[in-house]
Coordinates of C-alpha atoms and ligand atoms in Angstrom, one line a residue:
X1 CA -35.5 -62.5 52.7
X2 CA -34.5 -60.5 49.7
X3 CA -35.3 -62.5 45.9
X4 CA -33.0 -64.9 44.5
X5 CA -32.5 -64.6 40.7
X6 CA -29.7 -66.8 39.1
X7 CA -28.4 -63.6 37.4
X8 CA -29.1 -59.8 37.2
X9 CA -28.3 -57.6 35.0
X10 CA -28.4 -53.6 35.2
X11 CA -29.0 -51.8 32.4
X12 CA -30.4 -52.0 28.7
X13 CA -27.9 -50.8 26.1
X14 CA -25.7 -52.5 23.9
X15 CA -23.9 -54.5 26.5
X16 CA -26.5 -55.6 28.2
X17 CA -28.8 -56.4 25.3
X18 CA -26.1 -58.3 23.1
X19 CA -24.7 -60.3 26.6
X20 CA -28.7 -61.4 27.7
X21 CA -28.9 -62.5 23.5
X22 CA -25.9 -64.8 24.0
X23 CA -26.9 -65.6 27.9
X24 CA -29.9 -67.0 27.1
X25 CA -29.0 -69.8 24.8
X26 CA -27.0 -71.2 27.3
X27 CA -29.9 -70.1 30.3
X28 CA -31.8 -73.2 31.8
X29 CA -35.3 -73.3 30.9
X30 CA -36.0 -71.8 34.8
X31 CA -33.4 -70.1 34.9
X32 CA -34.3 -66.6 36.5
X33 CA -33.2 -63.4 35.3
X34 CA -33.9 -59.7 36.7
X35 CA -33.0 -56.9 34.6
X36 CA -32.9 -53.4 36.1
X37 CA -32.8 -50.3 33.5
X38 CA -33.5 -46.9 35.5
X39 CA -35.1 -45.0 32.6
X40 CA -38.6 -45.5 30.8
X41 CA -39.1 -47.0 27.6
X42 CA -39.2 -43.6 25.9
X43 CA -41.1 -44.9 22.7
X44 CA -40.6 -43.9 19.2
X45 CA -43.7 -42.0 18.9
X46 CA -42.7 -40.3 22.7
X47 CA -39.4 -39.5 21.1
X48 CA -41.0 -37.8 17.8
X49 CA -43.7 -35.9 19.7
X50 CA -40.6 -34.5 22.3
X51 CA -38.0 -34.5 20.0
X52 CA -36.1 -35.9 22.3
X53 CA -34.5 -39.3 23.1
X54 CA -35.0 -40.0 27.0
X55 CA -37.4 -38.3 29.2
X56 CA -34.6 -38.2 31.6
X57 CA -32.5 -35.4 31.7
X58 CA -28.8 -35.4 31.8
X59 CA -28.0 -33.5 34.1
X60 CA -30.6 -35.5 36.5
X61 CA -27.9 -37.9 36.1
X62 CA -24.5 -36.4 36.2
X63 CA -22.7 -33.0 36.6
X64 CA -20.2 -32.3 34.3
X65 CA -16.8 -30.4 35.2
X66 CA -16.0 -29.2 32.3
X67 CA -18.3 -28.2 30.5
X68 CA -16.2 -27.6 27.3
X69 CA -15.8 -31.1 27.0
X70 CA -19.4 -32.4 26.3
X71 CA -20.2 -36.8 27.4
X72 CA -23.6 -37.1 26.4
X73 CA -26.2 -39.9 27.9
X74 CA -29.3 -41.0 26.8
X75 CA -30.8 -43.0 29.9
X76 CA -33.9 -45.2 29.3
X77 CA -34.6 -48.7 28.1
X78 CA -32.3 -49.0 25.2
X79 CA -29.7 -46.7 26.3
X80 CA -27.6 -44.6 23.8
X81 CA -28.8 -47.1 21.1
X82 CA -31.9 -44.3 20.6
X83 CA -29.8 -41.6 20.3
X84 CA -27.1 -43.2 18.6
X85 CA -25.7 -42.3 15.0
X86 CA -25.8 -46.0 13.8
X87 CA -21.7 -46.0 12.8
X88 CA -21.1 -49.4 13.0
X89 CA -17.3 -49.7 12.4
X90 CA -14.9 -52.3 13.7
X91 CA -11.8 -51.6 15.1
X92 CA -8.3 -52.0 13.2
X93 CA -6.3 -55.2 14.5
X94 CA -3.7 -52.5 15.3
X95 CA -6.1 -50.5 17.9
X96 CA -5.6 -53.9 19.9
X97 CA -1.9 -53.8 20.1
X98 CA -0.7 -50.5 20.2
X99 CA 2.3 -51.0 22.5
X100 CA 3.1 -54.2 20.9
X101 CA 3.0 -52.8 17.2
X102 CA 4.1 -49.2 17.6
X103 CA 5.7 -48.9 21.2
X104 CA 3.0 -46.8 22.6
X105 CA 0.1 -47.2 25.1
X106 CA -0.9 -50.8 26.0
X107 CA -2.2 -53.4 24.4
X108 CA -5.8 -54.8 25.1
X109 CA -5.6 -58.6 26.6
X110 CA -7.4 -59.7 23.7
X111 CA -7.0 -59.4 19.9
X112 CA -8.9 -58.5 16.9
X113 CA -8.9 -62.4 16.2
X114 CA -10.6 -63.3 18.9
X115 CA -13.7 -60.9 18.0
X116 CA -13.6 -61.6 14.4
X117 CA -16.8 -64.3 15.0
X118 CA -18.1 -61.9 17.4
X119 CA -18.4 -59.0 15.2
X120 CA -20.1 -60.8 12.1
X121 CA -23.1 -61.7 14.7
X122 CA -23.5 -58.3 16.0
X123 CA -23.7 -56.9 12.1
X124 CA -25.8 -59.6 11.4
X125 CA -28.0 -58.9 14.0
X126 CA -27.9 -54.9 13.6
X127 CA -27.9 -55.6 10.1
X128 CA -25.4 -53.6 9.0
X129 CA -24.4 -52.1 6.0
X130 CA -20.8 -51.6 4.8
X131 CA -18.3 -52.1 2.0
X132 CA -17.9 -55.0 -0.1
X133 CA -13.8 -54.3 0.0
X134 CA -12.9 -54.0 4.2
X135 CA -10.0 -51.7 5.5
X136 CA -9.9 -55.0 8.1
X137 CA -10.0 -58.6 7.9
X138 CA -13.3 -60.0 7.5
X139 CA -14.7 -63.9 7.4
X140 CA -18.0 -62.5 5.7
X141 CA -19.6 -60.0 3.9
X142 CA -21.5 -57.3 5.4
X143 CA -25.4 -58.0 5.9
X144 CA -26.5 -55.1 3.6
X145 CA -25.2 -53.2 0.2
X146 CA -22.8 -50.3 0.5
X147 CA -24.9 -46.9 0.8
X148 CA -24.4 -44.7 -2.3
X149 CA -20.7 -42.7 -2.1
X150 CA -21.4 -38.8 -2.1
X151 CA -19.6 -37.1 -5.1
X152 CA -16.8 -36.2 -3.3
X153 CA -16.4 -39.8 -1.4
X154 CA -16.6 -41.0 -4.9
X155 CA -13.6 -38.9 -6.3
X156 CA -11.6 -40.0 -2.9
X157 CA -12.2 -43.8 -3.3
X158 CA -11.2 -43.3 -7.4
X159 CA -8.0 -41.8 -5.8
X160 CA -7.3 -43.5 -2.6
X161 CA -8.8 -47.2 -3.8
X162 CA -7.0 -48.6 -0.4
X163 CA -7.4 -45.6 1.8
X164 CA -11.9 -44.5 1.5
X165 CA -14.5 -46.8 1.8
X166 CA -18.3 -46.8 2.1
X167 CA -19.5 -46.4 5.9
X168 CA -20.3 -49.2 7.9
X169 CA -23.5 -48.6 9.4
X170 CA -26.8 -49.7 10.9
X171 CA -29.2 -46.6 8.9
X172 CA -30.1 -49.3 6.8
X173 CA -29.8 -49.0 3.1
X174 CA -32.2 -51.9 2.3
X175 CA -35.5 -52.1 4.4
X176 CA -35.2 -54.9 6.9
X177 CA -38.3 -56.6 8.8
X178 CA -38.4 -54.1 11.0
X179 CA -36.4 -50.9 9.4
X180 CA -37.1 -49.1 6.8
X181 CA -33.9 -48.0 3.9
X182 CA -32.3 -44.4 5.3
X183 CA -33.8 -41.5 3.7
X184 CA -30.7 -39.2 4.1
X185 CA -33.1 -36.4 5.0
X186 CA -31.1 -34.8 7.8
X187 CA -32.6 -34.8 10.6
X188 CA -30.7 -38.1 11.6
X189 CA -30.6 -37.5 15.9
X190 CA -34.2 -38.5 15.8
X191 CA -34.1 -40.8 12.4
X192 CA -37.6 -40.1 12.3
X193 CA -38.4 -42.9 9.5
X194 CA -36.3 -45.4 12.6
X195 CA -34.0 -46.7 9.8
X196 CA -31.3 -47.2 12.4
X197 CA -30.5 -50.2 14.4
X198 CA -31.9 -49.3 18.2
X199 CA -32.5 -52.2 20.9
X200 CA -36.7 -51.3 20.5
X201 CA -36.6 -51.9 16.7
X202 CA -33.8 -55.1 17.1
X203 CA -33.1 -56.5 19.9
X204 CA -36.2 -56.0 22.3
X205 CA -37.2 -59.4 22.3
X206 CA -34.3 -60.9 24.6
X207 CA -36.1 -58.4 27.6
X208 CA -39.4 -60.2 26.7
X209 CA -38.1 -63.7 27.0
X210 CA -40.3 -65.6 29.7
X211 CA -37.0 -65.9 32.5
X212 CA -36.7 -62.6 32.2
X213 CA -38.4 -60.1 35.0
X214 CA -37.4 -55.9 33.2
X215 CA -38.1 -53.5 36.0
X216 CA -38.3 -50.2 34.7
X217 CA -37.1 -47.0 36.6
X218 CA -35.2 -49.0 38.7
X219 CA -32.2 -47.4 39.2
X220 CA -29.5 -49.3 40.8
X221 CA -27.4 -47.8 43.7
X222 CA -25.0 -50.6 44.3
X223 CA -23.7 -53.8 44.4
X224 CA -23.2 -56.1 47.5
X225 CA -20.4 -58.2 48.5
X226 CA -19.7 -60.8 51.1
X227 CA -17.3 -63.7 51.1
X228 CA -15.2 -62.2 48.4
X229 CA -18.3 -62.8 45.8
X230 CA -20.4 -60.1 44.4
X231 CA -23.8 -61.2 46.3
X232 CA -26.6 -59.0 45.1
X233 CA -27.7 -55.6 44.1
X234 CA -29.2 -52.8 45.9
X235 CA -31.6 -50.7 43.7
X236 CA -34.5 -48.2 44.0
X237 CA -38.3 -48.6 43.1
X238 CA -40.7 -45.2 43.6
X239 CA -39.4 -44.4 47.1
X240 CA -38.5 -48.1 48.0
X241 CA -35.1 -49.3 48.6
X242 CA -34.7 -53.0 47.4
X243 CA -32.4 -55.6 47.8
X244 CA -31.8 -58.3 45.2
X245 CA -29.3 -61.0 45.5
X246 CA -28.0 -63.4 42.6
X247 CA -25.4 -65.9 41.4
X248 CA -24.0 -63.5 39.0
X249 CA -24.2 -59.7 39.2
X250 CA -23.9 -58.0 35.3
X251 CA -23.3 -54.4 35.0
X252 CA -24.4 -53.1 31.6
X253 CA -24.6 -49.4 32.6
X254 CA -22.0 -47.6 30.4
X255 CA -18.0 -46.3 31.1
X256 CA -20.2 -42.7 32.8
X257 CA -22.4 -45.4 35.0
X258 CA -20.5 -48.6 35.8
X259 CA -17.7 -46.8 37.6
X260 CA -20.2 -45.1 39.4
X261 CA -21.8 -48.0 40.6
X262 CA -18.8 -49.6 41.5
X263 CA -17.3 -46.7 43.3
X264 CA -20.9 -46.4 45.5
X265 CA -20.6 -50.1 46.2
X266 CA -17.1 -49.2 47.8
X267 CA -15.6 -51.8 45.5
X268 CA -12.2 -49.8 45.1
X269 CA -9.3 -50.1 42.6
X270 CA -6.4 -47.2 42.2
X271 CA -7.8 -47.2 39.1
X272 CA -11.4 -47.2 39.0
X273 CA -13.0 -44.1 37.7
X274 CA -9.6 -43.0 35.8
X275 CA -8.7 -42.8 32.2
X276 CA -12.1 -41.5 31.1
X277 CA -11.6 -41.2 27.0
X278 CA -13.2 -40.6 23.8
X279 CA -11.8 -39.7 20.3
X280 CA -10.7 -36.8 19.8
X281 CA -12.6 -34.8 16.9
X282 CA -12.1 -32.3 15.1
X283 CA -14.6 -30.5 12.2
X284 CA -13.1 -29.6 9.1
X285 CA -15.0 -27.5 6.8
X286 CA -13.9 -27.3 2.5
X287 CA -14.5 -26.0 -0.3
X288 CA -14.3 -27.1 -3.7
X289 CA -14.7 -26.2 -6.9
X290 CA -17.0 -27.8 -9.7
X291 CA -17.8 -30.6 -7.3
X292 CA -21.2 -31.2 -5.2
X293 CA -21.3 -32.7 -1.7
X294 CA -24.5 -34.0 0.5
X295 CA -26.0 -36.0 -2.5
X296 CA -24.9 -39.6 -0.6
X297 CA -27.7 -42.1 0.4
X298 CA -27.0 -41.7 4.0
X299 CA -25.6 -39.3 7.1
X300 CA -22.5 -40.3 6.9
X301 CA -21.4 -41.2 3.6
X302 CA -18.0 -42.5 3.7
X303 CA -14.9 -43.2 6.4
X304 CA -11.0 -42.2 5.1
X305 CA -8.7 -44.9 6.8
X306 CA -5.6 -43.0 4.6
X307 CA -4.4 -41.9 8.1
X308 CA -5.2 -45.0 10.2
X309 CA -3.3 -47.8 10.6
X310 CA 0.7 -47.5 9.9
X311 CA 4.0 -46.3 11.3
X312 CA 3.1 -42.9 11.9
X313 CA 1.2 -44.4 15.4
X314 CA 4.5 -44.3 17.0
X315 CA 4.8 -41.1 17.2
X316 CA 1.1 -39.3 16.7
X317 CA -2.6 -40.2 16.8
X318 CA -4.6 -42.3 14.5
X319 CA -7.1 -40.9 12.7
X320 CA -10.2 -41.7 11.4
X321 CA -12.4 -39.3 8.7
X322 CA -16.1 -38.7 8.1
X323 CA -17.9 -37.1 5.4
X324 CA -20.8 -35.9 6.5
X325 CA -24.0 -36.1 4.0
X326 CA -25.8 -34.2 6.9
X327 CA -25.6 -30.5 6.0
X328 CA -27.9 -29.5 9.5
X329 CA -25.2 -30.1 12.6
X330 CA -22.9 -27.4 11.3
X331 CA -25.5 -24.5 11.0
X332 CA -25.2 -21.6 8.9
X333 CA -21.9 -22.6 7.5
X334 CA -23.3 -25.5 5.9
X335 CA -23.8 -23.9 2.2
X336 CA -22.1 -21.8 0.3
X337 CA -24.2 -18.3 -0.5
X338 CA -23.1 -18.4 -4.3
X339 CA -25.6 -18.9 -6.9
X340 CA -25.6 -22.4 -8.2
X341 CA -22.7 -23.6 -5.9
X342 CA -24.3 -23.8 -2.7
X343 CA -23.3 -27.4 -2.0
X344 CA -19.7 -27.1 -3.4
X345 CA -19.0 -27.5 0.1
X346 CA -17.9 -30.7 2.3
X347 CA -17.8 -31.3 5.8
X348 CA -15.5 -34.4 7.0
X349 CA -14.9 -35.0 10.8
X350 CA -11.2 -35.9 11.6
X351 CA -11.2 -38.6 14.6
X352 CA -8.1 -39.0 16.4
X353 CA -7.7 -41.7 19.2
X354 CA -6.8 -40.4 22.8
X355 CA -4.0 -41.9 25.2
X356 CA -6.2 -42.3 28.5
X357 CA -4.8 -39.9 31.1
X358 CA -5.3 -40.8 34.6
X359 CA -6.5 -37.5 35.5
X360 CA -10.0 -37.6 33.3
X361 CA -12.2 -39.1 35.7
X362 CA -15.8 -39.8 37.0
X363 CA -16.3 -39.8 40.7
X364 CA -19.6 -39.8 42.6
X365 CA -21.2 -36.4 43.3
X366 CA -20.0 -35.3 46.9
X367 CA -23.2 -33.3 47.0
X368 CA -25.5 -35.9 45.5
X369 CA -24.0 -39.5 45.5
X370 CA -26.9 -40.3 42.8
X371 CA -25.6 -38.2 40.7
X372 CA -21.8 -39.3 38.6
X373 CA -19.5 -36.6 38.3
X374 CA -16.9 -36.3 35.1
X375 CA -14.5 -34.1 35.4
X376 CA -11.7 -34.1 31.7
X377 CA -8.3 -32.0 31.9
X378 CA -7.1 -32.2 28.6
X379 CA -6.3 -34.7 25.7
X380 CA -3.0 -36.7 25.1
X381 CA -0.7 -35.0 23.4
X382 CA -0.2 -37.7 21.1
X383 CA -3.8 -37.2 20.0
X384 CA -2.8 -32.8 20.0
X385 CA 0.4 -34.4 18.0
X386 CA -2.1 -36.3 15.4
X387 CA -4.5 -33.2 14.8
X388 CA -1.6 -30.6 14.0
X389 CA -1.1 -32.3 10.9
X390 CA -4.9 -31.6 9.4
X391 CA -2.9 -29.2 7.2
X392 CA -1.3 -32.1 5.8
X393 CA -3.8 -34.2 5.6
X394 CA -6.0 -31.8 3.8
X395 CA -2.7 -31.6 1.1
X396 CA -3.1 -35.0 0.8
X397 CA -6.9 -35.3 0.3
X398 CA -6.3 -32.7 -2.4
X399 CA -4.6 -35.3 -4.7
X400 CA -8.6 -36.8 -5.1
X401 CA -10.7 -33.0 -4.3
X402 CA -10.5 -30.1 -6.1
X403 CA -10.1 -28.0 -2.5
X404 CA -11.1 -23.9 -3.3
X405 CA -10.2 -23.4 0.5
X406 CA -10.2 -24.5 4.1
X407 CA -13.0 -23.2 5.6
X408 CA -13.1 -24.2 9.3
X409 CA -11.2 -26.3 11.3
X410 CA -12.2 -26.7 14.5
X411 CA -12.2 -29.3 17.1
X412 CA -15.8 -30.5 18.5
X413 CA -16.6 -30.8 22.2
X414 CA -17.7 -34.6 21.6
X415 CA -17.2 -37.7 19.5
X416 CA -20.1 -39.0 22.1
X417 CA -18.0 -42.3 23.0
X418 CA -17.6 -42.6 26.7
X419 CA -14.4 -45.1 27.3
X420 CA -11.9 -45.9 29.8
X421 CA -13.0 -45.5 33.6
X422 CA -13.0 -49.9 34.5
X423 CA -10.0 -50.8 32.3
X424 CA -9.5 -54.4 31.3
X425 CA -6.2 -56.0 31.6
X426 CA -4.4 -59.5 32.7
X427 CA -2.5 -57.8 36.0
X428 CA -5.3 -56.9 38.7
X429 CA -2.5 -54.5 39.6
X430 CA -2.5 -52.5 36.6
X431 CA -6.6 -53.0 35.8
X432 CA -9.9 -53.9 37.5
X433 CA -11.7 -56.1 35.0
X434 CA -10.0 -59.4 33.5
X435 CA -9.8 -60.0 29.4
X436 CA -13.3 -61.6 29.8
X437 CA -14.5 -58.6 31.5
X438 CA -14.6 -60.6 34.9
X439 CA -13.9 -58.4 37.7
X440 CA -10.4 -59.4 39.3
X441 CA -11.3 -59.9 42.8
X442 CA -15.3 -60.5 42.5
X443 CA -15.3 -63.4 40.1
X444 CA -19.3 -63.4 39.7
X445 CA -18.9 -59.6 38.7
X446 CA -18.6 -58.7 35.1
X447 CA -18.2 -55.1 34.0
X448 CA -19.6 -54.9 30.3
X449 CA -19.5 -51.9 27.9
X450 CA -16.9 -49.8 26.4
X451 CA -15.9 -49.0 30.6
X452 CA -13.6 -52.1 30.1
X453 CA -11.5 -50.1 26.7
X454 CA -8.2 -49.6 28.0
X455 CA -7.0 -47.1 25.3
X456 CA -9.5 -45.8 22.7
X457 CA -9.2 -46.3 18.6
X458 CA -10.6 -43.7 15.7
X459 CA -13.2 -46.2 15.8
X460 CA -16.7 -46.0 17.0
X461 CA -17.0 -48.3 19.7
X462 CA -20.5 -49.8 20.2
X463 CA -20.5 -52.9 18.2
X464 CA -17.0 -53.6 19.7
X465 CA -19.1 -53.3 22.7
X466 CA -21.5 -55.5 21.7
X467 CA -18.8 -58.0 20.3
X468 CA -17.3 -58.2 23.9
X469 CA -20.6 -59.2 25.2
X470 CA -20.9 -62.0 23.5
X471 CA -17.2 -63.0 23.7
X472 CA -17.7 -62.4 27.4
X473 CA -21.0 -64.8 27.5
X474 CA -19.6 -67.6 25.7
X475 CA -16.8 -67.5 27.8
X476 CA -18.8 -67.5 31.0
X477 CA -20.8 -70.7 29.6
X478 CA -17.6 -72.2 27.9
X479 CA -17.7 -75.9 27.4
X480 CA -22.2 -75.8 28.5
X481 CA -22.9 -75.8 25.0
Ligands
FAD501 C1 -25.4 -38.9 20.3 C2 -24.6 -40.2 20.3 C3 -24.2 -40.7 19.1 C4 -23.4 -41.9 19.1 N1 -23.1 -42.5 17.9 C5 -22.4 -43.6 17.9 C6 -22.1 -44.2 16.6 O1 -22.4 -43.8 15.6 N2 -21.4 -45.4 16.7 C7 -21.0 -46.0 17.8 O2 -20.4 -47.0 17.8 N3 -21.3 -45.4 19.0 C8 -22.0 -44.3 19.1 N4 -22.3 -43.7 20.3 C9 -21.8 -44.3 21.5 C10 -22.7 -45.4 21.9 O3 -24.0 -45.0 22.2 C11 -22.1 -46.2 23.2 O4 -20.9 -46.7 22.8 C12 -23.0 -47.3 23.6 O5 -24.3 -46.8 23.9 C13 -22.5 -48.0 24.9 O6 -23.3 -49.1 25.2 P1 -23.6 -49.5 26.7 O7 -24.7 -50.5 26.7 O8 -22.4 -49.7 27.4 O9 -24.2 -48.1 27.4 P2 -25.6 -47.4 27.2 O10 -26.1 -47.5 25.8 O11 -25.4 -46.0 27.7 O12 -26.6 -48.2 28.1 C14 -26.4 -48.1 29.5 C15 -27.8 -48.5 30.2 O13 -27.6 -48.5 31.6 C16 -28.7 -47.8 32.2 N5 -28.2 -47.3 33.5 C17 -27.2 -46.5 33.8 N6 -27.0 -46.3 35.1 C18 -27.9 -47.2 35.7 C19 -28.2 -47.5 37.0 N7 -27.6 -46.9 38.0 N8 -29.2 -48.4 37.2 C20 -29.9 -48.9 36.2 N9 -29.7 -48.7 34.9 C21 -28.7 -47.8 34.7 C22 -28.9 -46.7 31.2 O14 -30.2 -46.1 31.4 C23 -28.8 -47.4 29.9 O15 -30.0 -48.1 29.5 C24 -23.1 -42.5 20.3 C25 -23.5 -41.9 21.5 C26 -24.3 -40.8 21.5 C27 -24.7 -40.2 22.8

């Protein structure tokens, strides 16, 4: 006879970790829960001495199409949180109702309002830091003081007091029990000093909670069904195939993975494995004259919302900025070769949000069914519509900057937000998971993780990801409390 475990779980990222937080205060004291993350814990130290973030190759994982358009994974216990970049920003009320609002794309089955609560415990528990004014409503002031503005963010938030703010971010700017302040020094994909918010350094403890059994390189290969429930789980151990079985089945294992999953386990939808989305970016390079960048406390040193929420969503793409304090991920364009103004430069990273098209997809590898397969035909063209006004926007940001000249402006193979693919929605016809991430037909199912987005924002995504854990959690448990 297979185990029996009250719940599993697969995976070990954000929407696994922040769902098991909330699942266990509502968990019996016996209550038994398996976790299965197929990566290794990849330690901090392992991660320093590889310079790397998993011991697991990408492409041991998937095979990408396209391979201008990058998706990047980081398997292993923790998930992307290791490789992350820490941007911790909400998304705008509007990103929720887009058709409602502005008469384009759909509107998520839930509302900003409903995450509000949500959000303030995943800042609190990422300890975040952010602005003490908020582009968005907020019940509660960030966890952590503002980072310190570069000199250009300062001279836009004198201009534009409503349209730049300080990041909002987990590189801490305070030290933190576990985390020390961000020391800005660059090399920020391995945040050597492990200022950032990861699972290890925050949230391992729910994994070490006595009802929980973590297996390790245990990948899963799929979930089993009978009598219209979700039964069990199927998963590999060395060159064992096991079989699980559980009340409730949780997949935690990204938009690239859960689709994957559910497409092996022959659960179908029209739908599943479409509308594959991320941000559209593009890299703007300036310079300016008399005025320094990349002295700001932290990699990214402040977000533009001047071209965010509005009217101007009817017709084009959102758009979200970054100025980056980092002067290593744009190579030898970073500096200037003049004497003395070598940093009269700035770098800012113009994300625009994507309509989902149906044909962006991941499948499963015909050649290798372990393996998922992306394969990415284009953006919308309301997101091409939003980035042919950079031009513009740069006019505008030269109110506030003393702009010499535009540099570069060129778009970047990745924002490294993988949406779309198990869309949420309150019509089984026209979406696979329900607004509490429930699968439609498999009522023990739920599909965490940004898989369930069904249109992206300019916004990063993850602690929207961890806010529907919880939102999901507490629904699953509503009136136990
Ligand atoms: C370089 C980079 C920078 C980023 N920066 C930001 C940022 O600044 N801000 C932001 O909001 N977001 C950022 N992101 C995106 C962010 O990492 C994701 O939104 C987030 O990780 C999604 O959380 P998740 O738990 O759904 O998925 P993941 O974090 O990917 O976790 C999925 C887990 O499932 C496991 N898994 C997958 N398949 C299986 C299987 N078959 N069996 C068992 N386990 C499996 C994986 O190993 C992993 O542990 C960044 C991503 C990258 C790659």
């Amino acid at each position: 006879m297979p185990p029996h475990y009250d719940t599993i779980i697969v995976g070990t990222g954000f929407a696994s970790a922040f769902f098991l937080l909330r699942h266990l205060e509502y968990a019996s004291p016996d209550a038994k829960i398996l976790v299965l993350e197929r990566g290794r814990l990849d330690s901090k130290k392992w991660q320093l001495e590889n310079r790397a973030t998993s011991s697991i190759p990408a492409h041991n994982v998937f095979v990408n199409k396209n391979l201008d358009k990058h998706w990047l994974t980081s398997p292993g216990f923790g998930g992307n949180s290791n490789c992350w970049w820490g941007g911790a920003t909400r998304m705008m009320p509007g990103d929720f109702q887009l058709q409602s609002r502005y008469g384009v794309g759909i509107d998520w089955p839930l509302s900003y309002d409903d995450l509000e609560m949500h959000y303030g415990v995943v800042e609190d528990v990422m300890s975040v830091s952010g602005p003490v004014d908020s582009p968005m409503p907020r019940s509660k002031p960030f966890p952590q003081p503002p980072h310190i503005f570069s000199d250009p963010d300062a001279r836009l938030k004198k201009h534009f007091p409503e349209g730049w703010f300080h990041p909002a971010t987990t590189r801490a700017r305070v030290a933190t029990a576990s985390r020390p302040a961000c020391c800005a020094s660059g090399v920020c994909e391995l945040c050597p000093v492990d200022a950032k918010f990861t699972i290890q350094n925050g949230l391992a403890s729910v994994f070490h909670d006595p009802r929980v059994t973590l297996l390790l390189e245990a990948p899963v290969d799929g979930i089993e069904t009978a009598g219209g429930r979700a039964s069990g789980v199927v998963y590999r151990q060395g060159d064992r195939t096991v079989h699980a079985e559980a009340d409730l089945v949780v997949l935690g294992a990204s938009a690239l993975f859960n689709p994957h999953i559910l497409l092996r386990s022959n659960i179908q939808h029209p739908l599943l494995g479409k509308r594959l989305h991320e941000q559209m970016p593009v890299d703007v390079c300036l310079d300016l004259k008399g005025v320094k960048a990349y002295n700001g406390s932290t990699t990214i040193s402040g977000n533009g919302y001047l071209f965010y929420e509005g009217e101007h969503r009817r017709d084009h793409a959102a758009c979200l900025i970054e100025t980056w304090n980092a002067p290593f991920a744009y190579g030898r364009n970073a500096f200037r070769s003049e004497r003395d103004r070598w940093t009269e430069r700035v770098f800012m990273r113009f994300m625009f949000d994507d309509l989902p098209r149906d044909d962006n997809t991941v499948t499963v590898n015909a050649a290798n069914p372990q393996l998922a397969e992306t394969r990415f035909n284009g953006y919308s063209d309301y997101a091409l519509r939003g980035a042919a006004l950079i031009p513009k926007m740069v006019e505008t940001l030269a109110q506030a900057l003393p702009i010499e000249g535009i540099v570069s402006v060129l778009t970047g193979a990745t924002t490294a937000h993988i949406q779309g693919t198990v869309v949420m929605g309150d019509d089984p016809a026209s979406s696979i998971v329900d607004r509490h991430l429930i699968h439609h037909q498999y009522r023990n199912l739920l599909v965490l993780g940004a898989s369930a987005f069904p249109t992206a924002a300019p916004a990063y995504p993850s602690v929207t990801v961890s806010a529907l854990s919880l939102w999901a959690a507490d629904h699953l448990h509503e009136g136990q409390a």
